[in-house]
Protein backbone atom coordinates (compact mmCIF):
# COMPACT_ATOMS: atom_id res chain seq x y z
CA UNK A 1 -0.02 -0.04 0.04
CA UNK A 2 2.84 2.47 0.93
CA UNK A 3 4.76 1.58 -2.32
CA UNK A 4 1.63 2.06 -4.48
CA UNK A 5 0.90 5.39 -2.58
CA UNK A 6 4.38 6.69 -3.20
CA UNK A 7 4.33 5.80 -6.81
CA UNK A 8 1.19 7.53 -7.24
CA UNK A 9 2.37 10.44 -5.42
CA UNK A 10 5.52 10.74 -7.68
CA UNK A 11 3.57 10.42 -10.76
CA UNK A 12 1.07 13.21 -9.50
CA UNK A 13 4.19 15.36 -8.53
CA UNK A 14 5.68 14.73 -12.00
CA UNK A 15 2.34 15.67 -13.70
CA UNK A 16 2.03 18.87 -11.78
CA UNK A 17 5.76 20.01 -12.53
CA UNK A 18 5.30 19.10 -16.15
CA UNK A 19 2.13 21.08 -16.49
CA UNK A 20 3.48 24.20 -14.74
CA UNK A 21 6.70 24.07 -16.59
CA UNK A 22 7.47 26.79 -19.20
CA UNK A 23 8.39 25.67 -22.68
CA UNK A 24 12.11 26.43 -23.36
CA UNK A 25 11.27 28.20 -26.57
CA UNK A 26 8.77 30.39 -24.76
CA UNK A 27 11.23 31.04 -22.10
CA UNK A 28 13.80 32.51 -24.41
CA UNK A 29 11.42 34.31 -26.81
CA UNK A 30 12.42 37.71 -27.30
CA UNK A 31 16.00 37.13 -26.25
CA UNK A 32 18.73 37.64 -28.98
CA UNK A 33 22.24 36.35 -28.31
CA UNK A 34 25.02 37.14 -30.81
CA UNK A 35 28.84 37.38 -30.99
CA UNK A 36 32.00 35.79 -32.07
CA UNK A 37 35.26 34.45 -30.72
CA UNK A 38 38.66 35.08 -32.56
CA UNK A 39 42.25 34.15 -32.12
CA UNK A 40 44.89 36.04 -34.14
CA UNK A 41 48.69 35.33 -34.21
CA UNK A 42 51.07 37.75 -35.64
CA UNK A 43 54.80 37.45 -36.19
CA UNK A 44 56.80 40.54 -36.99
CA UNK A 45 60.41 40.16 -38.47
CA UNK A 46 61.69 43.55 -39.05
CA UNK A 47 65.16 43.40 -40.50
CA UNK A 48 67.20 46.75 -40.97
CA UNK A 49 68.49 47.18 -44.38
CA UNK A 50 72.13 46.16 -44.83
CA UNK A 51 72.21 44.67 -41.34
CA UNK A 52 71.75 41.17 -40.07
CA UNK A 53 70.05 42.51 -36.93
CA UNK A 54 66.33 41.31 -36.51
CA UNK A 55 63.78 43.00 -34.39
CA UNK A 56 61.19 40.09 -33.95
CA UNK A 57 58.02 40.08 -32.00
CA UNK A 58 55.15 37.56 -31.77
CA UNK A 59 51.62 38.51 -30.68
CA UNK A 60 48.74 36.30 -29.57
CA UNK A 61 45.40 38.09 -29.52
CA UNK A 62 42.04 36.47 -28.08
CA UNK A 63 38.94 38.46 -28.66
CA UNK A 64 35.38 37.55 -27.81
CA UNK A 65 32.21 39.70 -28.22
CA UNK A 66 28.83 38.85 -26.64
CA UNK A 67 25.82 41.04 -27.36
CA UNK A 68 22.39 40.24 -25.57
CA UNK A 69 19.14 41.94 -26.51
CA UNK A 70 16.16 41.26 -24.25
CA UNK A 71 12.77 42.39 -25.31
CA UNK A 72 10.72 43.15 -22.08
CA UNK A 73 7.48 44.28 -24.07
CA UNK A 74 6.72 45.62 -27.52
CA UNK A 75 8.01 49.05 -26.58
CA UNK A 76 10.78 48.28 -24.12
CA UNK A 77 13.99 46.40 -24.54
CA UNK A 78 17.55 46.12 -22.94
CA UNK A 79 20.57 45.78 -24.79
CA UNK A 80 24.08 44.91 -23.59
CA UNK A 81 27.56 44.28 -25.28
CA UNK A 82 30.57 42.64 -23.39
CA UNK A 83 34.03 42.44 -25.09
CA UNK A 84 36.87 40.30 -24.03
CA UNK A 85 40.37 41.36 -25.54
CA UNK A 86 43.47 39.85 -24.35
CA UNK A 87 46.79 40.65 -26.05
CA UNK A 88 50.04 38.99 -25.32
CA UNK A 89 53.04 40.50 -27.16
CA UNK A 90 56.52 38.94 -26.67
CA UNK A 91 59.62 40.74 -28.03
CA UNK A 92 62.86 38.98 -29.18
CA UNK A 93 64.49 39.88 -25.76
CA UNK A 94 61.79 38.05 -23.80
CA UNK A 95 60.10 40.99 -22.58
CA UNK A 96 56.36 41.20 -23.05
CA UNK A 97 53.11 43.44 -22.92
CA UNK A 98 49.81 42.15 -21.67
CA UNK A 99 46.37 43.74 -21.83
CA UNK A 100 45.91 45.12 -18.26
CA UNK A 101 42.04 44.94 -18.24
CA UNK A 102 40.73 42.48 -20.95
CA UNK A 103 36.90 42.92 -20.01
CA UNK A 104 35.06 45.99 -21.36
CA UNK A 105 31.33 46.79 -21.64
CA UNK A 106 30.77 48.42 -25.06
CA UNK A 107 27.07 49.14 -24.71
CA UNK A 108 24.45 48.86 -21.85
CA UNK A 109 21.16 50.78 -22.47
CA UNK A 110 17.53 50.55 -22.21
CA UNK A 111 15.44 51.35 -25.41
CA UNK A 112 11.90 52.53 -25.71
CA UNK A 113 10.29 52.69 -29.19
CA UNK A 114 6.63 53.53 -29.87
CA UNK A 115 4.56 55.78 -32.17
CA UNK A 116 7.64 57.37 -33.82
CA UNK A 117 9.62 58.09 -30.68
CA UNK A 118 12.83 56.09 -29.92
CA UNK A 119 14.57 56.83 -26.65
CA UNK A 120 17.88 55.05 -25.53
CA UNK A 121 19.10 55.64 -21.95
CA UNK A 122 22.65 54.29 -20.89
CA UNK A 123 26.10 53.59 -22.23
CA UNK A 124 25.84 53.75 -26.08
CA UNK A 125 27.52 54.62 -29.37
CA UNK A 126 26.74 58.16 -30.66
CA UNK A 127 26.33 58.63 -34.42
CA UNK A 128 26.72 62.21 -35.70
CA UNK A 129 28.32 63.95 -38.49
CA UNK A 130 31.15 64.66 -36.08
CA UNK A 131 31.62 61.22 -34.57
CA UNK A 132 32.32 57.68 -35.37
CA UNK A 133 29.22 55.44 -34.91
CA UNK A 134 31.40 52.28 -33.63
CA UNK A 135 33.95 54.45 -31.75
CA UNK A 136 32.26 57.60 -29.84
CA UNK A 137 30.62 56.47 -26.72
CA UNK A 138 28.87 58.16 -23.92
CA UNK A 139 26.53 57.57 -21.04
CA UNK A 140 23.27 59.37 -21.30
CA UNK A 141 20.03 59.79 -23.11
CA UNK A 142 19.31 59.84 -26.80
CA UNK A 143 16.02 60.52 -28.20
CA UNK A 144 14.52 60.93 -31.77
CA UNK A 145 10.85 61.49 -32.97
CA UNK A 146 10.00 60.77 -36.55
CA UNK A 147 6.83 62.00 -38.40
CA UNK A 148 6.33 62.35 -42.23
CA UNK A 149 9.91 61.87 -43.10
CA UNK A 150 11.16 64.55 -40.59
CA UNK A 151 13.06 63.56 -37.58
CA UNK A 152 13.74 65.59 -34.46
CA UNK A 153 16.62 64.35 -32.36
CA UNK A 154 18.25 65.31 -28.92
CA UNK A 155 20.91 63.87 -26.76
CA UNK A 156 22.87 64.51 -23.51
CA UNK A 157 25.90 62.40 -23.01
CA UNK A 158 28.38 62.37 -20.08
CA UNK A 159 31.78 61.02 -20.09
CA UNK A 160 32.00 60.90 -23.89
CA UNK A 161 34.94 58.57 -24.97
CA UNK A 162 35.51 57.99 -21.33
CA UNK A 163 36.64 61.61 -20.90
CA UNK A 164 35.20 64.38 -18.79
CA UNK A 165 33.45 65.85 -21.75
CA UNK A 166 29.70 66.34 -21.53
CA UNK A 167 27.78 66.55 -24.91
CA UNK A 168 24.64 68.30 -25.79
CA UNK A 169 23.18 67.70 -29.37
CA UNK A 170 19.95 68.99 -31.07
CA UNK A 171 19.23 68.05 -34.60
CA UNK A 172 16.55 68.30 -37.31
CA UNK A 173 16.77 65.84 -40.19
CA UNK A 174 14.36 66.21 -43.20
CA UNK A 175 14.37 63.15 -45.67
CA UNK A 176 11.89 64.21 -48.36
CA UNK A 177 12.59 62.78 -51.68
CA UNK A 178 14.82 63.71 -53.62
CA UNK A 179 16.55 65.94 -50.94
CA UNK A 180 17.85 65.17 -47.46
CA UNK A 181 18.67 68.13 -45.13
CA UNK A 182 20.33 68.05 -41.76
CA UNK A 183 20.76 70.72 -39.17
CA UNK A 184 22.77 70.03 -36.08
CA UNK A 185 23.66 72.00 -32.94
CA UNK A 186 26.43 70.77 -30.68
CA UNK A 187 27.68 71.97 -27.31
CA UNK A 188 30.70 70.22 -25.46
CA UNK A 189 31.56 71.14 -22.09
CA UNK A 190 34.29 69.87 -19.71
CA UNK A 191 32.61 68.73 -16.36
CA UNK A 192 35.74 69.10 -14.43
CA UNK A 193 36.19 72.77 -15.23
CA UNK A 194 32.44 73.37 -14.66
CA UNK A 195 32.79 71.92 -11.18
CA UNK A 196 35.50 74.40 -10.24
């Protein structure tokens, strides 16, 4: 009787657990993971003209990029990009140089997108006529609003490119065929000087 009861209880518990479990595809729905791993080996053999002297150096580079996008709702999502870059360079005399801090967060921001309004808050790349989209980064808020081919944009960025600069941007972009017109206003200030 005890064995039959225990077996029945186990079956019942298993059924409840299975019924209440979330399907794996449903659990990861709205999550996008991307990235890559890379190993690079470089050997330099610099020979001076007319001399038998060689300046050799070997470099081992390990790089990994992991990007995660999580869609919390139709309007709200979270984005993050983590980079691992470790470089080990060895010269001919045996001295070497290693990457002091291999881990780096490239982007980490929350994005809201609805009814023509897009707002990103956090650490992100900044694409403007005066910056590189995959180089210039800052911490702050970037917002755009688009209607009928006309976009208004505004941004406040702190610690641009890890410096003490604060960046204020206002822009108006009109994309009405066949012409595209842009007007930008920039203001860059040094937060350390402002604090004095």
